[in-house]
Coordinates of N, CA and C in Angstrom, one line a residue:
X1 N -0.7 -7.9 35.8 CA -1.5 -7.0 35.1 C -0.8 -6.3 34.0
X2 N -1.4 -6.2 32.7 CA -0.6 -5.6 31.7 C -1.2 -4.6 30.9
X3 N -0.4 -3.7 30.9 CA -1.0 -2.1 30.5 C -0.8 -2.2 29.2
X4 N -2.2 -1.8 28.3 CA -1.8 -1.9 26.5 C -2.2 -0.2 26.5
X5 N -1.3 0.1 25.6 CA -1.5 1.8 25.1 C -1.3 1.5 23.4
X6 N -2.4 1.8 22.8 CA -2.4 2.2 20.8 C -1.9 3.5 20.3
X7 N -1.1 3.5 19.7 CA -1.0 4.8 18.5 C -0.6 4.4 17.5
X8 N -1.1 5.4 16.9 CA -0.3 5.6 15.0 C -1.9 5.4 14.4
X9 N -3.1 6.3 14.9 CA -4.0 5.7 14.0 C -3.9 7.4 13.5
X10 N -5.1 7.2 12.9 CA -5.2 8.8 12.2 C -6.2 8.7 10.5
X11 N -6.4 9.9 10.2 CA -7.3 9.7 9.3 C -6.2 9.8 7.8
X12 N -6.9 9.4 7.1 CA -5.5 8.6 5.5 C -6.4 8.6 4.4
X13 N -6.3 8.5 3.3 CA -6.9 8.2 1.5 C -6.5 6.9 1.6
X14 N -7.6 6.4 0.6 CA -7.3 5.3 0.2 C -6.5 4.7 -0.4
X15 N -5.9 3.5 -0.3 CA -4.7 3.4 -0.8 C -3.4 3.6 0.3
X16 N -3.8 4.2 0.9 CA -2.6 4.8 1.9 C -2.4 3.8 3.1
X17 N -0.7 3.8 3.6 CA -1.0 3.4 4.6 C -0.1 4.1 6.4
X18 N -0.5 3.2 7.1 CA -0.6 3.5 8.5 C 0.0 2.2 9.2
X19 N 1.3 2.5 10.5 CA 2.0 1.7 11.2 C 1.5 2.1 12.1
X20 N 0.3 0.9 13.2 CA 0.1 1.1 14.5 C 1.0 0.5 15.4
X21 N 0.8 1.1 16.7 CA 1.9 0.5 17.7 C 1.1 -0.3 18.9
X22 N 1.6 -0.6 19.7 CA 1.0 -1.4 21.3 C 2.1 -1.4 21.7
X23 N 2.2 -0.7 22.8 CA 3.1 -0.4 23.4 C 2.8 -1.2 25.2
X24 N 3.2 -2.2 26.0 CA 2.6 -3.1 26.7 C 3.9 -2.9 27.8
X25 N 3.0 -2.6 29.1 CA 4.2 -3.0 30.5 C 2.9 -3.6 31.1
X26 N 4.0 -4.0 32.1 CA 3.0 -4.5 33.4 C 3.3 -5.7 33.7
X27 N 4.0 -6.2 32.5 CA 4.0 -7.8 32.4 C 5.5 -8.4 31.7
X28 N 5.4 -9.7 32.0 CA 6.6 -10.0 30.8 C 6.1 -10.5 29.1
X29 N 6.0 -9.3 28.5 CA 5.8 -9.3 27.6 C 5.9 -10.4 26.6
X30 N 7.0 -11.0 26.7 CA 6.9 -11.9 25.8 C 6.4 -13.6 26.1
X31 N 5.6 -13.4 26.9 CA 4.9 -14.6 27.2 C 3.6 -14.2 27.2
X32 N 3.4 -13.3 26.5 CA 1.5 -13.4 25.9 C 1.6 -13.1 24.3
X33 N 0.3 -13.8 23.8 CA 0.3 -13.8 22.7 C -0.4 -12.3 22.3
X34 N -0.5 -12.1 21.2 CA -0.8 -10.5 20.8 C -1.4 -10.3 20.0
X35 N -3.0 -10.0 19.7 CA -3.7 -9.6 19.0 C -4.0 -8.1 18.5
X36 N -4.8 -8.0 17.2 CA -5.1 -6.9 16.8 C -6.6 -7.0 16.3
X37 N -7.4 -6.1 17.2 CA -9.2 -6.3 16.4 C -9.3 -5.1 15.9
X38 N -10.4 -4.8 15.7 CA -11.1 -3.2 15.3 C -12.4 -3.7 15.2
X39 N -12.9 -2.7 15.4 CA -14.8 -2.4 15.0 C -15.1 -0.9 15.2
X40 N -15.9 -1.5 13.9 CA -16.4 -0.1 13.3 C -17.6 0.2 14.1
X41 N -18.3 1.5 13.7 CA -19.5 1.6 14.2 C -20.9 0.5 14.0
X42 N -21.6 0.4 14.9 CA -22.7 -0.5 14.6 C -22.4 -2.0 14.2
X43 N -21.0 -2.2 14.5 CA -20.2 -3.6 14.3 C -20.0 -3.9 14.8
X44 N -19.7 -5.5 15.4 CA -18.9 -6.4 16.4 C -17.6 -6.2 16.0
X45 N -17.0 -6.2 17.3 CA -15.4 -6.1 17.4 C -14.8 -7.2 16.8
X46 N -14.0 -7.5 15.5 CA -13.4 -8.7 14.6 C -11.8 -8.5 14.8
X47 N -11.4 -10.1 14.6 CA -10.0 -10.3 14.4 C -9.7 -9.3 13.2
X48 N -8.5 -9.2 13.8 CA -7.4 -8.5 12.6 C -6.8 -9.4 12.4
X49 N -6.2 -9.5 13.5 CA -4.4 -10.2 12.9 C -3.8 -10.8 14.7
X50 N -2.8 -11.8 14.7 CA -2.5 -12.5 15.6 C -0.6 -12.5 15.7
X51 N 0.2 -12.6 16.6 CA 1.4 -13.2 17.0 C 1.9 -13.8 17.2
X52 N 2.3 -14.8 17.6 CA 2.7 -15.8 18.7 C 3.8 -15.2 19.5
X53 N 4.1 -15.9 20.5 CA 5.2 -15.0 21.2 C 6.7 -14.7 20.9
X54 N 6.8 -15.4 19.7 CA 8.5 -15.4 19.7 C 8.3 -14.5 18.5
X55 N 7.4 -14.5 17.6 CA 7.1 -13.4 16.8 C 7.3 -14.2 15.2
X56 N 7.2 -15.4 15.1 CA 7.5 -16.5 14.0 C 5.9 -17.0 12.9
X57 N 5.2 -17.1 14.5 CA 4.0 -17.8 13.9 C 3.0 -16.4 14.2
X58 N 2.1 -16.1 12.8 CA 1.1 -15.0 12.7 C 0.1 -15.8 12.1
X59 N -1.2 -15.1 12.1 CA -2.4 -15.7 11.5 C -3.1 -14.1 10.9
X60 N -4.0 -14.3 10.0 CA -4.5 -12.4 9.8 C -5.9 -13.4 9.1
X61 N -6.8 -12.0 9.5 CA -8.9 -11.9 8.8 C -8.4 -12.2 7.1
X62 N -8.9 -13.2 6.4 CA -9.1 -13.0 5.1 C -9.0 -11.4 4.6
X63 N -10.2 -10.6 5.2 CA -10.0 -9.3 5.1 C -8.9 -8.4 4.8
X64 N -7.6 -8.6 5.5 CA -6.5 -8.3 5.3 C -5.3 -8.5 4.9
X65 N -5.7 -10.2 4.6 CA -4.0 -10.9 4.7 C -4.0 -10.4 3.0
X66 N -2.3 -10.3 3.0 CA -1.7 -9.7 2.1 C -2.1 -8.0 2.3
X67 N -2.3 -7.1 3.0 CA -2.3 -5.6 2.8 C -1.9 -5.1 4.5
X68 N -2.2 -6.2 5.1 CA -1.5 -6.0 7.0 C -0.5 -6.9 7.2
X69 N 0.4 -6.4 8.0 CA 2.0 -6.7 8.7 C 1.5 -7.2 10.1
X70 N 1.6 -7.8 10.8 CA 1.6 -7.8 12.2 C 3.0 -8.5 12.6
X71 N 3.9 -7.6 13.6 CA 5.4 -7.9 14.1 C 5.3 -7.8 15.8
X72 N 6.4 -8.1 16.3 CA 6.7 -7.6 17.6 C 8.2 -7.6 17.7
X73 N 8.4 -6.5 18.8 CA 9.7 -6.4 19.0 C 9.5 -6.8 20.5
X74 N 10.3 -7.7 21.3 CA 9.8 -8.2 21.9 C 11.3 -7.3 23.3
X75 N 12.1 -7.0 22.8 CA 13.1 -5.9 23.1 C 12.2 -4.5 23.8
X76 N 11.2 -4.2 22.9 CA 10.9 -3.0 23.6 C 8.8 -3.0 23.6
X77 N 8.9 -4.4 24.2 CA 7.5 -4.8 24.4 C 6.4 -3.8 23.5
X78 N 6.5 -4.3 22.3 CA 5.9 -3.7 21.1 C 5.3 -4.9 20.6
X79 N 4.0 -4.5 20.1 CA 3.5 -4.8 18.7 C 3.0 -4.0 17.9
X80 N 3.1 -4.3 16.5 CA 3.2 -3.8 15.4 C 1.9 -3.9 14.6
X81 N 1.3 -3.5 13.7 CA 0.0 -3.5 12.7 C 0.6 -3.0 11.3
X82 N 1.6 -3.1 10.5 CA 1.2 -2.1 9.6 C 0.3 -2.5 8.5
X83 N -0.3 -1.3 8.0 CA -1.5 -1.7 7.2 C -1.1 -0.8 6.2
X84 N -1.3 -1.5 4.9 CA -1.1 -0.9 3.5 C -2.4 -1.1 2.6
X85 N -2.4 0.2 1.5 CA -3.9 -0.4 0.9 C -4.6 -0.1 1.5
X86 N -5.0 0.6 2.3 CA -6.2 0.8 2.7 C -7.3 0.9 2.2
X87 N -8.1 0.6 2.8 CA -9.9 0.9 2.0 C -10.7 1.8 3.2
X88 N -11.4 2.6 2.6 CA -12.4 2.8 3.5 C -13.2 2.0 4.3
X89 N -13.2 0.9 4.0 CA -14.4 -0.5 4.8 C -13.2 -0.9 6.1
X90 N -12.0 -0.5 5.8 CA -11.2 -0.9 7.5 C -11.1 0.6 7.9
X91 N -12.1 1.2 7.9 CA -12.3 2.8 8.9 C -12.5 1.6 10.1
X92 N -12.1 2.0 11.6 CA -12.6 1.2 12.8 C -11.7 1.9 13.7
X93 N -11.7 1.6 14.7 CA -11.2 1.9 16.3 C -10.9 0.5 16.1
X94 N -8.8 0.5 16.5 CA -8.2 -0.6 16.4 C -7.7 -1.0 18.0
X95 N -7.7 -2.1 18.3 CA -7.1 -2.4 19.5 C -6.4 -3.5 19.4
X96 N -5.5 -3.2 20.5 CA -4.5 -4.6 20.7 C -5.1 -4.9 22.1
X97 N -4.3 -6.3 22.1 CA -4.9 -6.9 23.1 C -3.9 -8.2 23.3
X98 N -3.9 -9.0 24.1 CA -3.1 -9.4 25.4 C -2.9 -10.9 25.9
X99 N -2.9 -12.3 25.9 CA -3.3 -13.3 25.7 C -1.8 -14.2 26.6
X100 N -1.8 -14.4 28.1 CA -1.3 -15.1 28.5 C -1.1 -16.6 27.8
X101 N -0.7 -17.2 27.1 CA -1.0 -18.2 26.8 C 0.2 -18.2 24.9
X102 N 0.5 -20.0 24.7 CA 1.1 -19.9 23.6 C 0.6 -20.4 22.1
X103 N -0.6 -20.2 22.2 CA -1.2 -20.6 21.2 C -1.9 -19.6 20.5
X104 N -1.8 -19.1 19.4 CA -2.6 -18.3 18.9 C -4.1 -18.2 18.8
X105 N -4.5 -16.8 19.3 CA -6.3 -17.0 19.4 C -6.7 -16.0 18.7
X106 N -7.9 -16.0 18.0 CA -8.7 -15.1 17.1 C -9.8 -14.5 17.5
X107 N -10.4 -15.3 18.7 CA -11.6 -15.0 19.4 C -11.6 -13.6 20.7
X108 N -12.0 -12.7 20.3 CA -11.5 -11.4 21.1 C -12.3 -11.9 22.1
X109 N -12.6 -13.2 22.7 CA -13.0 -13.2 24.6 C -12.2 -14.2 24.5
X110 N -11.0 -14.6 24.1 CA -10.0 -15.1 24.8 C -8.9 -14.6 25.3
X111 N -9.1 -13.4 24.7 CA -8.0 -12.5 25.9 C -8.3 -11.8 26.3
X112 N -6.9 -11.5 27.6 CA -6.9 -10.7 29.2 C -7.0 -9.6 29.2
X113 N -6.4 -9.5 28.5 CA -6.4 -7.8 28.4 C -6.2 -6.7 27.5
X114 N -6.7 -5.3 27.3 CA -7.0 -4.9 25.8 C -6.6 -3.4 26.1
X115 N -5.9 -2.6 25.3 CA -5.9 -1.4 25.1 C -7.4 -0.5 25.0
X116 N -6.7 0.9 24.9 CA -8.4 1.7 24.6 C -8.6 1.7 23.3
X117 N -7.9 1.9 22.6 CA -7.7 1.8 21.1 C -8.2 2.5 20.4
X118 N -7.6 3.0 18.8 CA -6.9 4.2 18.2 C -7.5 3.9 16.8
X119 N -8.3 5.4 16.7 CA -9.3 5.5 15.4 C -8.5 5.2 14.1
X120 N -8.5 4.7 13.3 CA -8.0 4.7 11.7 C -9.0 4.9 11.0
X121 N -9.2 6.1 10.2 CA -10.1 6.6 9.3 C -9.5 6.6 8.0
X122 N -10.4 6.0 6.9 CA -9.9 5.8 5.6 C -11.2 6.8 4.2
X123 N -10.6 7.3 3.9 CA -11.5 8.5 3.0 C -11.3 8.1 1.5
X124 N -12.3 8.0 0.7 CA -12.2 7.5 -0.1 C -11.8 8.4 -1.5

């Protein structure tokens, strides 16, 4: 069983940016893959961004690629989001989330397990 905890969200100007964290026990961390979604209000919960486990191979939403980071430190069972650029349209409640397995997945019901996850508000 694997415990996900989010921080580093907070409210920001556009343009600005924000390093979220996932902070993960419970497990051996570096044998699940590691996602990042968000959803906003009145929205389905969407891919962000993806890891693989050694932290080499990433995938990211059209939406973001080029203005999001996704890392892990696999040292201190971390994953990483940083997000630059911001826009008001990535306002959402972000979560990480958890994926036994070594193949990268984008589909948020393919993983095990998910954080409560941490508002990022973007003001225009």
């Amino acid at each position: 069983q694997v415990q996900l905890v989010e921080s580093g969200g907070g409210l920001v100007q556009a343009g600005d940016s924000l390093r979220l964290s996932c902070a993960a026990s419970g497990g051996s961390f570096n044998n699940y893959v590691m996602g990042w979604f968000r959803q906003a209000p009145r929205k389905e919960r969407e891919f962000v961004a993806a890891i693989g486990r050694t932290g080499t191979i990433k995938t990211y939403a059209d939406s973001v690629k080029g203005r999001f980071t996704i890392s892990r430190d696999n040292t201190r069972n971390t994953v990483y989001l940083q997000t630059s650029s911001l826009k008001p349209e990535d306002t959402a409640v972000y979560y990480c989330a958890a994926k036994l397995d070594f193949m990268l997945q984008t589909r948020a019901d393919r993983y095990d397990y998910w954080g409560q996850g941490t508002q990022v508000t973007v003001s225009s």
